[in-house]
Coordinates of N, CA and C and ligand atoms in Angstrom, one line a residue:
X1 N -56.2 88.9 25.9 CA -56.5 89.1 27.6 C -58.0 88.7 27.2
X2 N -58.6 87.7 28.4 CA -60.1 88.0 28.5 C -61.4 89.0 29.1
X3 N -62.4 88.9 29.3 CA -62.4 90.0 29.8 C -62.5 90.5 30.7
X4 N -62.6 91.1 31.6 CA -63.2 91.4 33.0 C -63.8 92.5 33.4
X5 N -64.6 92.9 35.0 CA -65.6 93.5 35.1 C -64.7 94.9 34.3
X6 N -63.3 95.3 34.5 CA -62.8 96.6 34.0 C -63.3 96.7 32.9
X7 N -62.6 95.4 31.9 CA -63.2 95.6 30.2 C -64.7 96.6 30.4
X8 N -65.1 95.2 31.0 CA -66.3 96.1 31.1 C -67.4 97.3 32.3
X9 N -66.9 98.1 32.3 CA -66.7 99.1 32.8 C -66.0 99.7 31.5
X10 N -64.9 99.6 30.9 CA -64.0 100.7 30.0 C -65.6 100.9 28.5
X11 N -66.4 99.2 28.1 CA -67.2 99.5 27.0 C -68.6 99.3 27.6
X12 N -68.5 100.3 29.1 CA -69.8 100.4 29.5 C -71.3 99.4 29.4
X13 N -70.4 98.5 29.8 CA -71.0 96.7 30.1 C -72.2 97.0 31.7
X14 N -71.1 97.9 32.4 CA -71.3 97.8 33.3 C -71.4 98.8 34.4
X15 N -72.1 99.1 35.6 CA -72.0 101.1 35.6 C -70.7 101.7 36.8
X16 N -70.5 102.1 36.4 CA -68.8 102.9 38.1 C -69.4 104.1 37.9
X17 N -68.1 104.2 39.0 CA -68.8 106.1 39.2 C -67.6 106.9 38.8
X18 N -67.7 107.2 37.9 CA -66.6 107.3 36.4 C -66.0 109.3 36.8
X19 N -64.4 109.0 37.5 CA -64.4 110.3 38.0 C -63.6 111.0 36.8
X20 N -62.8 110.4 36.4 CA -62.2 111.0 35.1 C -61.8 109.9 33.8
X21 N -62.2 110.5 32.6 CA -61.6 109.3 31.9 C -61.0 110.1 30.1
X22 N -60.7 109.9 29.4 CA -59.6 110.5 28.1 C -59.7 109.8 27.5
X23 N -58.9 109.5 26.1 CA -59.0 108.5 25.0 C -57.9 107.2 25.6
X24 N -57.0 107.5 26.9 CA -56.3 106.5 27.3 C -56.6 105.5 28.1
X25 N -58.0 106.9 29.9 CA -57.7 105.7 29.7 C -58.4 106.0 31.4
X26 N -59.5 105.3 32.5 CA -60.3 106.1 32.8 C -59.9 105.7 34.5
X27 N -61.0 106.6 35.4 CA -60.4 106.0 36.7 C -62.4 106.6 37.3
X28 N -62.8 105.5 37.7 CA -63.8 105.4 38.4 C -63.6 104.9 40.5
X29 N -64.5 105.2 41.3 CA -64.2 104.6 42.6 C -64.5 103.2 42.4
X30 N -63.4 102.7 43.8 CA -63.7 101.7 43.9 C -64.8 101.3 44.5
X31 N -65.1 100.4 44.8 CA -66.9 99.9 44.9 C -66.7 99.3 46.5
X32 N -65.5 99.4 47.0 CA -65.1 98.7 48.6 C -64.0 99.5 49.3
X33 N -63.9 101.0 49.1 CA -63.2 101.8 49.3 C -62.3 101.5 50.7
X34 N -61.6 101.9 50.5 CA -60.2 101.6 51.5 C -59.9 103.1 52.3
X35 N -59.8 104.4 51.6 CA -59.7 105.2 52.4 C -61.0 106.5 51.6
X36 N -61.0 107.5 52.1 CA -62.0 108.3 52.1 C -62.3 108.6 50.2
X37 N -60.9 108.6 49.2 CA -60.7 108.5 48.2 C -60.3 107.4 47.8
X38 N -61.1 106.3 47.2 CA -60.1 105.5 46.6 C -60.5 105.2 45.8
X39 N -59.9 105.6 44.1 CA -59.5 105.6 43.1 C -59.2 104.4 41.9
X40 N -60.3 103.9 41.1 CA -59.1 102.7 40.1 C -59.1 103.9 39.3
X41 N -57.1 103.7 38.6 CA -57.7 104.1 37.7 C -56.7 102.7 36.9
X42 N -57.5 103.3 35.5 CA -57.7 101.6 34.5 C -56.9 102.3 33.3
X43 N -56.4 101.7 32.3 CA -55.9 102.2 30.8 C -56.9 101.4 30.2
X44 N -57.5 102.1 28.6 CA -58.4 101.6 28.0 C -57.2 100.0 27.5
X45 N -56.5 100.0 27.0 CA -55.6 98.8 27.0 C -55.4 98.0 27.7
X46 N -55.8 96.8 26.7 CA -56.2 95.7 27.8 C -54.5 95.0 28.1
X47 N -54.1 95.7 28.9 CA -52.6 94.9 29.7 C -53.2 94.0 31.3
X48 N -52.1 93.0 31.4 CA -52.9 92.5 32.3 C -53.0 92.3 34.1
X49 N -51.4 93.1 34.1 CA -50.8 93.5 34.8 C -49.2 94.4 35.2
X50 N -49.1 95.2 35.6 CA -47.9 95.7 35.3 C -46.9 94.9 35.2
X51 N -47.0 93.4 35.1 CA -46.0 93.2 35.3 C -45.4 92.2 33.3
X52 N -46.9 92.6 32.6 CA -47.0 92.3 31.2 C -46.8 93.3 30.6
X53 N -46.2 94.4 31.2 CA -46.9 96.3 30.1 C -45.4 95.6 30.0
X54 N -44.7 96.4 29.1 CA -43.6 96.6 27.9 C -43.5 97.7 27.8
X55 N -42.3 97.9 27.0 CA -41.3 99.4 26.5 C -42.6 100.2 25.7
X56 N -43.2 99.3 24.4 CA -44.1 100.4 24.1 C -45.2 100.5 25.4
X57 N -45.7 100.4 26.2 CA -46.5 101.1 27.0 C -45.6 102.2 28.2
X58 N -44.7 102.5 27.9 CA -43.9 103.7 28.3 C -44.4 105.0 28.4
X59 N -45.0 105.2 27.1 CA -45.6 107.0 27.3 C -47.5 107.1 28.0
X60 N -48.3 105.6 27.6 CA -49.2 105.8 28.2 C -49.1 105.0 29.9
X61 N -48.1 104.6 30.5 CA -47.4 104.6 32.4 C -47.4 105.6 32.3
X62 N -46.3 106.6 31.1 CA -45.6 107.6 32.3 C -47.7 108.8 32.0
X63 N -48.3 108.9 31.2 CA -49.3 109.6 31.1 C -50.1 109.8 32.2
X64 N -50.3 108.2 32.7 CA -51.7 108.0 34.1 C -50.5 107.5 35.2
X65 N -49.7 108.2 35.1 CA -48.8 108.1 36.8 C -49.5 109.8 37.2
X66 N -49.1 110.8 35.6 CA -49.8 112.5 36.1 C -50.4 112.5 36.5
X67 N -52.0 111.5 35.7 CA -53.3 112.1 35.8 C -53.7 111.7 36.8
X68 N -52.7 110.2 37.8 CA -53.2 110.1 38.9 C -52.6 111.2 39.9
X69 N -52.1 111.6 39.9 CA -51.8 112.9 41.0 C -52.4 114.3 40.4
X70 N -52.8 114.5 38.8 CA -54.7 115.3 38.8 C -54.8 114.8 39.8
X71 N -55.2 113.6 39.1 CA -57.0 112.9 40.3 C -56.6 113.2 41.1
X72 N -55.8 112.8 42.4 CA -56.1 112.9 43.6 C -56.3 114.7 43.9
X73 N -55.4 115.2 43.4 CA -55.8 116.9 43.7 C -57.2 117.2 43.8
X74 N -57.6 117.1 42.2 CA -59.5 117.5 41.8 C -60.2 116.4 43.3
X75 N -59.7 115.3 43.6 CA -61.1 114.6 44.7 C -60.3 115.0 45.7
X76 N -59.3 116.2 46.5 CA -58.9 117.2 47.6 C -57.8 116.7 48.5
X77 N -57.1 115.6 48.1 CA -55.8 115.4 48.6 C -54.6 116.1 48.6
X78 N -54.9 116.1 47.5 CA -53.5 117.8 47.9 C -53.1 117.2 47.2
X79 N -51.3 117.4 48.2 CA -50.3 116.2 47.6 C -50.2 115.0 48.4
X80 N -51.0 114.7 49.4 CA -50.5 113.3 49.6 C -51.7 112.2 49.4
X81 N -51.0 111.4 48.3 CA -52.4 110.3 48.1 C -51.0 109.2 48.4
X82 N -51.7 108.2 47.8 CA -50.8 106.6 47.6 C -51.3 106.2 46.3
X83 N -50.6 105.8 45.6 CA -50.3 105.2 45.2 C -50.4 103.7 44.5
X84 N -51.0 102.7 44.6 CA -50.5 101.0 44.2 C -50.9 100.5 43.4
X85 N -50.3 99.4 42.3 CA -50.7 98.4 41.7 C -50.3 97.2 42.4
X86 N -51.1 95.7 42.5 CA -51.2 94.8 42.7 C -50.3 93.9 41.4
X87 N -49.5 93.8 41.3 CA -49.5 93.3 40.1 C -49.0 91.1 40.5
X88 N -49.6 90.7 39.9 CA -49.6 89.0 40.3 C -50.5 88.8 41.3
X89 N -51.2 87.7 41.6 CA -52.2 87.0 42.2 C -51.3 87.1 44.3
X90 N -50.1 86.3 43.6 CA -49.4 86.6 44.7 C -49.4 88.1 45.7
X91 N -49.4 88.9 45.1 CA -49.5 90.6 45.7 C -50.8 91.1 45.8
X92 N -51.5 90.1 45.9 CA -53.8 90.8 45.9 C -54.2 91.2 44.6
X93 N -53.9 91.1 43.7 CA -54.0 91.2 42.8 C -55.6 90.5 42.2
X94 N -56.6 91.0 42.2 CA -58.3 90.3 42.6 C -58.8 90.1 40.6
X95 N -58.4 91.9 40.1 CA -59.1 91.9 38.9 C -57.6 92.0 37.6
X96 N -58.2 91.1 36.9 CA -56.1 91.3 36.2 C -56.7 91.6 34.6
X97 N -57.2 93.4 34.5 CA -56.6 94.2 34.2 C -55.8 95.0 35.2
X98 N -54.9 96.0 34.4 CA -53.9 96.8 34.9 C -54.6 97.6 36.2
X99 N -54.6 98.0 37.0 CA -55.3 99.4 37.3 C -53.6 99.5 38.9
X100 N -54.6 101.0 39.0 CA -53.9 101.8 39.4 C -54.7 102.0 40.8
X101 N -54.3 102.0 42.4 CA -55.6 102.2 43.6 C -54.8 104.3 43.8
X102 N -55.6 105.0 43.9 CA -55.5 106.2 44.0 C -55.6 106.1 45.7
X103 N -55.2 106.3 46.7 CA -55.8 106.2 47.7 C -55.4 107.7 48.5
X104 N -56.3 108.0 49.6 CA -56.1 109.3 49.9 C -57.5 110.0 51.0
X105 N -57.1 111.1 51.6 CA -57.9 111.6 52.9 C -58.6 110.6 53.3
X106 N -57.4 110.2 54.2 CA -56.9 109.7 55.9 C -55.6 110.0 55.4
X107 N -54.6 109.8 56.9 CA -53.9 109.6 57.2 C -53.4 107.9 56.4
X108 N -52.3 107.4 56.1 CA -51.6 106.3 55.1 C -50.3 105.5 55.8
X109 N -51.0 104.7 57.2 CA -49.3 104.1 57.3 C -48.6 102.9 56.8
X110 N -47.7 102.7 57.6 CA -46.7 102.6 56.4 C -46.2 101.0 57.0
X111 N -45.2 100.3 56.9 CA -45.8 99.1 55.2 C -47.3 98.9 55.3
X112 N -47.6 98.6 54.1 CA -49.0 97.8 54.2 C -49.0 96.7 54.2
X113 N -49.9 96.1 54.3 CA -50.2 94.3 54.6 C -49.6 93.7 53.5
Ligands
5GP1 P1 -56.6 94.5 43.4 O1 -57.1 93.6 44.4 O2 -56.9 94.0 41.3 O3 -55.7 95.2 43.4 O4 -58.4 95.2 42.8 C1 -58.8 95.2 42.3 C2 -60.1 96.4 43.5 O5 -61.5 96.5 42.0 C3 -60.3 96.2 44.1 O6 -60.2 97.4 45.8 C4 -62.1 95.9 44.4 O7 -62.9 96.8 45.5 C5 -62.5 96.9 43.1 N1 -63.5 95.9 42.6 C6 -64.1 94.9 42.3 N2 -64.8 94.3 42.0 C7 -65.3 96.6 41.5 C8 -66.1 96.2 40.0 O8 -67.3 95.7 40.4 N3 -66.6 97.6 40.3 C9 -65.7 99.1 41.1 N4 -66.1 100.2 40.5 N5 -64.8 98.5 41.9 C10 -64.8 96.8 41.4

């Protein structure tokens, strides 16, 4: 996988407002927030998008789902937040390192665009 903005954030070659980190994942504020809380949660493992993850990633992905809930609560969202991943250009993915958007802090409409 080629280097991305997010791998540079993992390697501390680029600054980010980091709100959570452990051995497997990193969470930081989106530079262009779409809600009062807009955090990006990424694996440290270079996975391009959800569609390219495989069964070897099951524990990592499960860990990240649970951490997403913890992070949303820590950021004051309570139990009301949205977790989104754009997998592939056609779905709006612009950075090709798997990431989950954690959105909250306001009422969220449905369906998304
Ligand atoms: P995607 O469109 O791939 O689902 O989401 C990429 C997200 O990365 C966008 O919401 C965009 O605002 C965010 N983003 C792009 N470049 C940077 C950056 O340099 N720093 C941070 N913190 N977020 C970024």
